Every structure is written in structure tokens, then in C-alpha cells.
């Protein structure tokens, strides 16, 4: 493929949010700062982020640990339902409860989300134009990370469901010309101390916590 280079797409969910989602908790700010420190040696060309306060604040704290990397706000990096499955696409045992859960989201997130999800694929995935490798960070939300990972793995469209991501954890996808996308890292929390890991997950996901599961948070 001529005129294309490797793209490394770094995906991070925002830090832990306050209950009203107007910003980050103290722990969420620490998570963002630590992720910024981890990324200091990466030759990032941009820090993209969604329009909501919890993503924007996370991106700002990360960028504050980097050397002059610009921040770029993008609606495509926002919080929305990327794909609404039909009942016959879903596993029989979970179809009814999944559709009931999705129906509780605001209509604009359900009806407008798929177009934004397609825009995210167009903007952030695939080999980069030009001759130089490109490294980009997208600070976003749980659902979009699941959607982009699902796409990288050529999984069915509905399979963004169940791919949960921790606050300020790191996922990396590599897009090389003429090759399938490669999932390099997924949900890596190595930069976070134990007390800042596993936030944002449904209850019961941490291997050292026993609790009943709850619906995924965004």
C-alpha cells in the first residue's frame, strides 16, 4: 500500500468521575496524571477527547504531562451507543435483558450514536496517510473503546457489548498497511497503583473482590 504508514491508536477511558459526572474525583485526577506520565515517552501527535467534562479534564491532565502535544475535541470521541443490535443478533439467554438495558439510554444516544461510531472509525482507525508512523491518543468512554476493539478484531457489530474498560486504563491498536489490525494492549492498568485500579467496572470484575455484578458504567 503506497503512501500509508503504521498508525498506533492509544485509547484511554476518562478518569473516575464524580457522581454527577461534572468532572473527576481526586482519584480520577491522579489516574489521569499517572497515565500522562506513562505516555511521556510516546511521540504522540495529538490528544483527542470527547466533549463531556470528564473526558476533557482527563485529556487536559494527560496533556499537562506531555511536551506540547495539542488537544483536539471531537464529537466522534464522545459518549453514545455505537450500535443498536436486534434481538436475533444477540445470544438467546441475554437478548431480552440486554435490549431492556439499552432502551433505558436517552433516545439521542441510541439514534445518533451509530453515525458518530462510523465517524470514529473513519477518523481514528486504519493505516495513517503519509510516510511517517503516527501515534494518537483518544480519551473517550467505555462504549467507544469497546466498539473500536471489536472492529479491530472483526467481531460482530453487537460485540462492543461486554468489552468493559477501566478508568484511565490503556488500550493500544496497531494498524499497518497490508496487515490486519493488531490489538497490542487491552485495558492495561500497569501505571496505576492497586487502589486506583478497577474503578469504572461492574461490581465483581476485579479478581480480588467478590460482589454481585452490576450494569457497566460509562
mmCIF file of C-alpha atoms in Angstrom:
data_model
loop_
_atom_site.group_PDB
_atom_site.id
_atom_site.type_symbol
_atom_site.label_atom_id
_atom_site.label_comp_id
_atom_site.label_asym_id
_atom_site.label_seq_id
_atom_site.Cartn_x
_atom_site.Cartn_y
_atom_site.Cartn_z
ATOM 1 C CA UNK A 1 0.000 0.000 0.000
ATOM 2 C CA UNK A 2 1.654 3.237 -1.180
ATOM 3 C CA UNK A 3 1.565 6.450 0.827
ATOM 4 C CA UNK A 4 0.459 4.826 4.081
ATOM 5 C CA UNK A 5 2.279 4.312 7.352
ATOM 6 C CA UNK A 6 1.687 2.477 10.604
ATOM 7 C CA UNK A 7 -0.805 4.074 12.978
ATOM 8 C CA UNK A 8 -0.690 3.396 16.703
ATOM 9 C CA UNK A 9 -4.023 4.269 18.266
ATOM 10 C CA UNK A 10 -3.880 4.724 22.043
ATOM 11 C CA UNK A 11 -7.276 4.547 23.734
ATOM 12 C CA UNK A 12 -7.959 5.660 27.294
ATOM 13 C CA UNK A 13 -11.188 5.887 29.191
ATOM 14 C CA UNK A 14 -11.589 9.051 31.251
ATOM 15 C CA UNK A 15 -10.574 9.002 34.919
ATOM 16 C CA UNK A 16 -13.031 8.170 37.660
ATOM 17 C CA UNK A 17 -15.891 10.662 37.509
ATOM 18 C CA UNK A 18 -17.833 12.391 40.276
ATOM 19 C CA UNK A 19 -21.373 11.062 40.878
ATOM 20 C CA UNK A 20 -22.884 13.875 38.795
ATOM 21 C CA UNK A 21 -20.244 13.333 36.056
ATOM 22 C CA UNK A 22 -19.362 17.052 36.077
ATOM 23 C CA UNK A 23 -15.651 16.269 36.420
ATOM 24 C CA UNK A 24 -13.193 13.892 38.025
ATOM 25 C CA UNK A 25 -12.793 12.716 41.580
ATOM 26 C CA UNK A 26 -9.470 13.203 43.320
ATOM 27 C CA UNK A 27 -8.688 9.594 42.434
ATOM 28 C CA UNK A 28 -9.684 10.244 38.816
ATOM 29 C CA UNK A 29 -7.292 13.172 38.605
ATOM 30 C CA UNK A 30 -4.490 11.008 39.976
ATOM 31 C CA UNK A 31 -5.316 8.318 37.418
ATOM 32 C CA UNK A 32 -5.117 10.825 34.571
ATOM 33 C CA UNK A 33 -1.820 12.273 35.778
ATOM 34 C CA UNK A 34 -0.266 8.821 36.084
ATOM 35 C CA UNK A 35 -1.401 7.894 32.593
ATOM 36 C CA UNK A 36 0.187 11.108 31.329
ATOM 37 C CA UNK A 37 3.457 10.123 32.987
ATOM 38 C CA UNK A 38 3.310 6.715 31.337
ATOM 39 C CA UNK A 39 2.826 8.301 27.913
ATOM 40 C CA UNK A 40 5.633 10.858 28.245
ATOM 41 C CA UNK A 41 7.993 8.872 26.042
ATOM 42 C CA UNK A 42 5.433 8.227 23.273
ATOM 43 C CA UNK A 43 5.753 10.501 20.206
ATOM 44 C CA UNK A 44 2.079 11.475 20.248
ATOM 45 C CA UNK A 45 0.885 13.860 17.548
ATOM 46 C CA UNK A 46 -2.435 14.681 19.241
ATOM 47 C CA UNK A 47 -4.616 14.032 22.278
ATOM 48 C CA UNK A 48 -8.177 13.710 21.011
ATOM 49 C CA UNK A 49 -11.009 13.776 23.507
ATOM 50 C CA UNK A 50 -14.781 13.714 23.667
ATOM 51 C CA UNK A 51 -16.834 16.810 24.529
ATOM 52 C CA UNK A 52 -18.014 15.792 28.015
ATOM 53 C CA UNK A 53 -16.289 17.312 31.080
ATOM 54 C CA UNK A 54 -14.900 14.048 32.443
ATOM 55 C CA UNK A 55 -13.132 13.291 29.155
ATOM 56 C CA UNK A 56 -11.949 16.854 28.599
ATOM 57 C CA UNK A 57 -10.496 17.135 32.109
ATOM 58 C CA UNK A 58 -8.736 13.787 31.733
ATOM 59 C CA UNK A 59 -7.224 14.859 28.404
ATOM 60 C CA UNK A 60 -6.039 18.155 29.895
ATOM 61 C CA UNK A 61 -4.327 16.413 32.807
ATOM 62 C CA UNK A 62 -2.656 13.911 30.480
ATOM 63 C CA UNK A 63 -1.525 16.632 28.063
ATOM 64 C CA UNK A 64 -0.082 18.556 31.015
ATOM 65 C CA UNK A 65 2.458 15.744 31.447
ATOM 66 C CA UNK A 66 3.447 15.809 27.770
ATOM 67 C CA UNK A 67 5.591 18.257 25.819
ATOM 68 C CA UNK A 68 3.395 20.484 23.678
ATOM 69 C CA UNK A 69 1.074 17.795 22.308
ATOM 70 C CA UNK A 70 -2.095 19.528 21.088
ATOM 71 C CA UNK A 71 -5.571 18.653 22.384
ATOM 72 C CA UNK A 72 -8.356 18.167 19.848
ATOM 73 C CA UNK A 73 -12.019 17.962 20.828
ATOM 74 C CA UNK A 74 -14.060 15.514 18.759
ATOM 75 C CA UNK A 75 -17.751 14.621 18.908
ATOM 76 C CA UNK A 76 -16.820 11.231 17.460
ATOM 77 C CA UNK A 77 -14.893 10.534 20.685
ATOM 78 C CA UNK A 78 -17.983 11.181 22.800
ATOM 79 C CA UNK A 79 -20.295 9.011 24.860
ATOM 80 C CA UNK A 80 -23.037 7.231 22.897
ATOM 81 C CA UNK A 81 -24.432 3.865 21.889
ATOM 82 C CA UNK A 82 -22.307 2.876 18.871
ATOM 83 C CA UNK A 83 -24.591 0.159 17.583
ATOM 84 C CA UNK A 84 -28.116 -0.959 18.484
ATOM 85 C CA UNK A 85 -28.413 -4.714 17.991
ATOM 86 C CA UNK A 86 -31.582 -6.536 17.063
ATOM 87 C CA UNK A 87 -32.855 -9.386 19.220
ATOM 88 C CA UNK A 88 -31.884 -12.073 16.709
ATOM 89 C CA UNK A 89 -28.232 -10.943 16.736
ATOM 90 C CA UNK A 90 -27.818 -11.455 20.463
ATOM 91 C CA UNK A 91 -27.303 -14.669 22.440
ATOM 92 C CA UNK A 92 -30.705 -16.045 23.363
ATOM 93 C CA UNK A 93 -30.007 -16.141 27.087
ATOM 94 C CA UNK A 94 -29.101 -12.444 27.296
ATOM 95 C CA UNK A 95 -31.058 -10.807 24.455
ATOM 96 C CA UNK A 96 -34.068 -9.673 26.463
ATOM 97 C CA UNK A 97 -32.123 -8.178 29.355
ATOM 98 C CA UNK A 98 -29.606 -6.505 27.024
ATOM 99 C CA UNK A 99 -32.299 -4.803 24.935
ATOM 100 C CA UNK A 100 -34.134 -3.719 28.064
ATOM 101 C CA UNK A 101 -30.917 -2.177 29.416
ATOM 102 C CA UNK A 102 -30.162 -0.361 26.152
ATOM 103 C CA UNK A 103 -33.706 1.005 25.961
ATOM 104 C CA UNK A 104 -33.058 2.988 29.150
ATOM 105 C CA UNK A 105 -30.470 5.210 27.464
ATOM 106 C CA UNK A 106 -31.543 8.598 26.071
ATOM 107 C CA UNK A 107 -33.011 8.414 22.586
ATOM 108 C CA UNK A 108 -30.391 10.764 21.119
ATOM 109 C CA UNK A 109 -27.612 8.425 22.266
ATOM 110 C CA UNK A 110 -29.339 5.439 20.679
ATOM 111 C CA UNK A 111 -30.358 7.061 17.388
ATOM 112 C CA UNK A 112 -27.413 9.406 16.866
ATOM 113 C CA UNK A 113 -24.712 7.079 18.137
ATOM 114 C CA UNK A 114 -24.243 4.845 15.075
ATOM 115 C CA UNK A 115 -23.364 7.801 12.821
ATOM 116 C CA UNK A 116 -20.801 9.017 15.350
ATOM 117 C CA UNK A 117 -19.407 5.488 15.624
ATOM 118 C CA UNK A 118 -18.892 5.371 11.856
ATOM 119 C CA UNK A 119 -17.188 8.768 12.028
ATOM 120 C CA UNK A 120 -14.872 7.439 14.744
ATOM 121 C CA UNK A 121 -13.865 4.518 12.533
ATOM 122 C CA UNK A 122 -13.196 6.875 9.628
ATOM 123 C CA UNK A 123 -11.196 9.313 11.731
ATOM 124 C CA UNK A 124 -9.171 7.144 14.079
ATOM 125 C CA UNK A 125 -8.613 3.717 12.507
ATOM 126 C CA UNK A 126 -6.588 2.241 9.661
ATOM 127 C CA UNK A 127 -3.062 2.999 8.475
ATOM 128 C CA UNK A 128 -2.047 6.657 8.598
ATOM 129 C CA UNK A 129 -1.643 8.710 5.422
ATOM 130 C CA UNK A 130 1.926 9.702 4.608
ATOM 131 C CA UNK A 131 5.261 8.024 5.182
ATOM 132 C CA UNK A 132 5.807 8.505 8.917
ATOM 133 C CA UNK A 133 4.310 6.357 11.700
ATOM 134 C CA UNK A 134 1.586 8.156 13.633
ATOM 135 C CA UNK A 135 0.818 7.890 17.341
ATOM 136 C CA UNK A 136 -2.513 9.324 18.521
ATOM 137 C CA UNK A 137 -4.323 9.201 21.851
ATOM 138 C CA UNK A 138 -8.119 9.236 22.132
ATOM 139 C CA UNK A 139 -9.535 9.961 25.590
ATOM 140 C CA UNK A 140 -13.076 8.674 25.451
ATOM 141 C CA UNK A 141 -15.663 6.426 27.114
ATOM 142 C CA UNK A 142 -16.279 2.768 27.772
ATOM 143 C CA UNK A 143 -18.618 2.098 24.859
ATOM 144 C CA UNK A 144 -16.457 3.616 22.110
ATOM 145 C CA UNK A 145 -13.379 1.721 23.259
ATOM 146 C CA UNK A 146 -15.384 -1.500 23.064
ATOM 147 C CA UNK A 147 -16.586 -0.534 19.596
ATOM 148 C CA UNK A 148 -13.067 0.167 18.270
ATOM 149 C CA UNK A 149 -11.622 -3.009 19.788
ATOM 150 C CA UNK A 150 -14.494 -5.026 18.316
ATOM 151 C CA UNK A 151 -13.753 -3.538 14.909
ATOM 152 C CA UNK A 152 -10.031 -4.301 15.188
ATOM 153 C CA UNK A 153 -10.875 -7.944 15.897
ATOM 154 C CA UNK A 154 -13.509 -8.177 13.098
ATOM 155 C CA UNK A 155 -16.071 -9.254 15.682
ATOM 156 C CA UNK A 156 -19.828 -8.917 15.048
ATOM 157 C CA UNK A 157 -21.159 -5.378 15.397
ATOM 158 C CA UNK A 158 -23.062 -6.135 18.605
ATOM 159 C CA UNK A 159 -19.933 -7.395 20.341
ATOM 160 C CA UNK A 160 -18.926 -3.967 21.640
ATOM 161 C CA UNK A 161 -21.147 -5.093 24.498
ATOM 162 C CA UNK A 162 -19.187 -6.750 27.280
ATOM 163 C CA UNK A 163 -15.825 -5.158 26.422
ATOM 164 C CA UNK A 164 -15.550 -3.092 29.587
ATOM 165 C CA UNK A 165 -12.653 -0.725 30.251
ATOM 166 C CA UNK A 166 -11.277 0.671 33.490
ATOM 167 C CA UNK A 167 -10.847 4.351 34.214
ATOM 168 C CA UNK A 168 -7.532 5.634 32.803
ATOM 169 C CA UNK A 169 -6.514 2.159 31.661
ATOM 170 C CA UNK A 170 -4.693 1.932 28.328
ATOM 171 C CA UNK A 171 -5.518 0.065 25.123
ATOM 172 C CA UNK A 172 -3.337 0.203 22.008
ATOM 173 C CA UNK A 173 -4.276 -0.891 18.482
ATOM 174 C CA UNK A 174 -1.727 -1.072 15.666
ATOM 175 C CA UNK A 175 -2.817 -0.521 12.055
ATOM 176 C CA UNK A 176 -0.175 -1.447 9.485
ATOM 177 C CA UNK A 177 -0.520 -1.253 5.694
ATOM 178 C CA UNK A 178 -1.478 -4.592 4.184
ATOM 179 C CA UNK A 179 -1.984 -6.317 7.549
ATOM 180 C CA UNK A 180 -4.925 -6.973 9.862
ATOM 181 C CA UNK A 181 -5.286 -4.629 12.805
ATOM 182 C CA UNK A 182 -3.380 -5.837 15.863
ATOM 183 C CA UNK A 183 -4.517 -5.434 19.470
ATOM 184 C CA UNK A 184 -1.239 -4.645 21.258
ATOM 185 C CA UNK A 185 -2.612 -3.838 24.727
ATOM 186 C CA UNK A 186 -6.076 -4.027 26.229
ATOM 187 C CA UNK A 187 -7.177 -2.440 29.496
ATOM 188 C CA UNK A 188 -3.597 -2.161 30.781
ATOM 189 C CA UNK A 189 -3.515 -0.719 34.332
ATOM 190 C CA UNK A 190 0.213 -1.146 34.949
ATOM 191 C CA UNK A 191 0.718 2.585 35.565
ATOM 192 C CA UNK A 192 -1.920 2.683 38.316
ATOM 193 C CA UNK A 193 -1.369 1.666 41.962
ATOM 194 C CA UNK A 194 -3.657 -1.033 43.320
ATOM 195 C CA UNK A 195 -6.068 1.416 44.959
ATOM 196 C CA UNK A 196 -6.708 3.187 41.634
ATOM 197 C CA UNK A 197 -7.332 0.084 39.546
ATOM 198 C CA UNK A 198 -10.684 -1.452 38.578
ATOM 199 C CA UNK A 199 -12.697 1.732 39.025
ATOM 200 C CA UNK A 200 -15.478 2.062 36.477
ATOM 201 C CA UNK A 201 -16.016 -1.686 36.195
ATOM 202 C CA UNK A 202 -19.206 -3.531 37.011
ATOM 203 C CA UNK A 203 -19.010 -4.968 40.505
ATOM 204 C CA UNK A 204 -17.341 -8.348 40.644
ATOM 205 C CA UNK A 205 -14.842 -7.852 37.810
ATOM 206 C CA UNK A 206 -11.784 -7.391 39.964
ATOM 207 C CA UNK A 207 -10.211 -10.789 40.705
ATOM 208 C CA UNK A 208 -9.693 -9.820 44.356
ATOM 209 C CA UNK A 209 -13.213 -8.508 45.017
ATOM 210 C CA UNK A 210 -16.306 -10.681 45.415
ATOM 211 C CA UNK A 211 -19.627 -8.947 44.701
ATOM 212 C CA UNK A 212 -22.714 -9.207 42.571
ATOM 213 C CA UNK A 213 -22.326 -7.796 39.069
ATOM 214 C CA UNK A 214 -23.952 -4.533 38.093
ATOM 215 C CA UNK A 215 -24.557 -2.856 34.729
ATOM 216 C CA UNK A 216 -21.438 -1.391 33.085
ATOM 217 C CA UNK A 217 -20.741 2.273 33.709
ATOM 218 C CA UNK A 218 -19.602 4.719 31.102
#
